[in-house]
Amino acid sequence: QVQLIESGGGLLQAGGSLRLSCVASERTFRSYAMGWFRQTPGKEREHVAVINWSGGSRTYYGDSVKGRATISRDNAKNAVYLQMNNLEPEDTAVYYCAAGPWPLSRVTVNWWGQGTQVTVSS
């Protein structure tokens, strides 16, 4: 069973930046993608960013973070990162690392991290 461990959340200021890290306990299949989703109470889990693990650096960003977020990977460390700039209070959520087949979506995820809380104050 693959385990995904997130880190980097916390209390942040609007207009600032964050960098989330996710480390997998083992390498996923080469065809599998990894990404970030987020969720607030009472709402559906929302895709933030996804990236293919190997064979290139294809990415997809959710509309709410497009232009502000950058997803990257380090295959040697089995790690995926999320850099987000110009934070807004609406970015407040629990952020989940995820892995599954490309194209990764909420319904195709095979493994979820336990989540890391991000709170953005104005």
Coordinates of C-alpha atoms in Angstrom, one line a residue:
Q1 CA 0.0 0.0 0.0
V2 CA 1.4 3.3 -1.1
Q3 CA 1.4 6.0 1.6
L4 CA 1.5 9.7 0.8
I5 CA 2.8 12.1 3.4
E6 CA 2.1 15.8 3.1
S7 CA 3.9 18.7 4.8
G8 CA 4.2 22.4 4.6
G9 CA 0.7 23.6 5.6
G10 CA 0.0 26.2 8.3
L11 CA -1.2 29.7 8.9
L12 CA -0.3 32.1 6.0
Q13 CA -1.0 35.7 5.0
A14 CA -3.0 36.7 2.0
G15 CA -0.7 37.7 -0.8
G16 CA 2.0 35.4 0.4
S17 CA 3.2 32.1 -0.8
L18 CA 3.3 28.5 0.2
R19 CA 5.2 25.3 -0.7
L20 CA 3.7 21.9 0.0
S21 CA 5.6 18.7 -0.1
C22 CA 4.4 15.2 -0.6
V23 CA 6.6 12.1 -0.3
A24 CA 5.4 8.7 -1.4
S25 CA 6.5 5.6 0.6
E26 CA 7.4 3.9 -2.6
R27 CA 7.6 4.7 -6.3
T28 CA 4.2 4.7 -8.1
F29 CA 3.7 3.1 -11.5
R30 CA 5.4 5.1 -14.3
S31 CA 2.0 5.7 -15.9
Y32 CA 0.6 7.2 -12.7
A33 CA 0.2 10.8 -12.1
M34 CA 0.4 12.7 -8.8
G35 CA -1.3 15.9 -7.8
W36 CA -3.0 18.0 -5.2
F37 CA -6.6 18.4 -4.2
R38 CA -8.2 20.5 -1.6
Q39 CA -11.4 20.4 0.4
T40 CA -13.4 22.7 2.7
P41 CA -16.2 21.5 5.0
G42 CA -19.4 20.7 3.2
K43 CA -17.9 21.0 -0.3
E44 CA -16.6 18.5 -2.8
R45 CA -12.9 17.8 -3.0
E46 CA -11.5 20.1 -5.7
H47 CA -8.5 19.4 -8.0
V48 CA -5.7 21.9 -7.7
A49 CA -2.9 20.6 -9.8
V50 CA -1.7 17.3 -11.4
I51 CA 1.5 16.2 -13.1
N52 CA 2.5 13.0 -14.8
W53 CA 5.2 11.1 -12.9
S54 CA 7.3 10.1 -15.8
G55 CA 7.6 10.5 -19.6
G56 CA 7.5 14.3 -19.5
S57 CA 6.0 17.1 -17.4
R58 CA 2.4 17.4 -18.5
T59 CA 0.4 19.4 -16.0
Y60 CA -3.1 20.6 -15.4
Y61 CA -4.3 23.3 -13.0
G62 CA -7.7 24.0 -11.6
D63 CA -9.3 27.3 -12.7
S64 CA -9.1 28.7 -9.2
V65 CA -5.3 28.5 -9.0
K66 CA -4.3 28.8 -12.7
G67 CA -1.5 31.3 -13.0
R68 CA -0.7 31.2 -9.3
A69 CA 0.3 27.6 -8.7
T70 CA 3.2 25.4 -10.0
I71 CA 3.4 21.7 -9.5
S72 CA 6.8 19.9 -9.7
R73 CA 8.3 16.5 -9.0
D74 CA 11.5 14.8 -7.9
N75 CA 11.4 11.2 -8.9
A76 CA 14.6 10.4 -7.1
K77 CA 12.8 11.3 -3.8
N78 CA 9.4 10.0 -4.8
A79 CA 8.2 13.5 -4.1
V80 CA 5.8 16.1 -5.5
Y81 CA 5.6 19.7 -4.6
L82 CA 3.1 22.5 -4.9
Q83 CA 4.2 26.2 -5.0
M84 CA 1.4 28.7 -4.8
N85 CA 1.8 32.5 -4.9
N86 CA -0.6 35.4 -4.3
L87 CA -2.6 33.4 -1.7
E88 CA -6.2 34.4 -1.1
P89 CA -8.5 33.6 1.9
E90 CA -10.4 31.4 -0.5
D91 CA -7.3 29.1 -0.7
T92 CA -8.0 28.0 2.9
A93 CA -8.6 24.3 2.9
V94 CA -7.2 20.9 3.7
Y95 CA -4.8 20.0 0.9
Y96 CA -4.5 16.4 -0.1
C97 CA -1.7 14.7 -2.1
A98 CA -3.0 12.1 -4.5
A99 CA -1.8 9.5 -7.0
G100 CA -3.5 7.6 -9.7
P101 CA -3.7 7.0 -13.5
W102 CA -3.4 10.0 -15.8
P103 CA -5.5 12.0 -16.3
L104 CA -5.8 12.2 -12.5
S105 CA -9.2 13.3 -11.2
R106 CA -11.2 13.0 -8.0
V107 CA -12.8 9.8 -9.2
T108 CA -9.6 8.1 -10.5
V109 CA -7.3 8.6 -7.5
N110 CA -5.9 5.4 -6.1
W111 CA -4.1 6.8 -3.1
W112 CA -4.8 9.8 -0.9
G113 CA -2.6 11.5 1.7
Q114 CA -4.0 12.3 5.1
G115 CA -4.1 16.0 4.3
T116 CA -2.4 19.2 5.5
Q117 CA -4.3 22.2 6.7
V118 CA -3.7 25.5 4.9
T119 CA -5.2 28.7 6.4
V120 CA -4.9 32.0 4.7
S121 CA -5.8 35.1 6.7
S122 CA -6.6 38.5 5.2

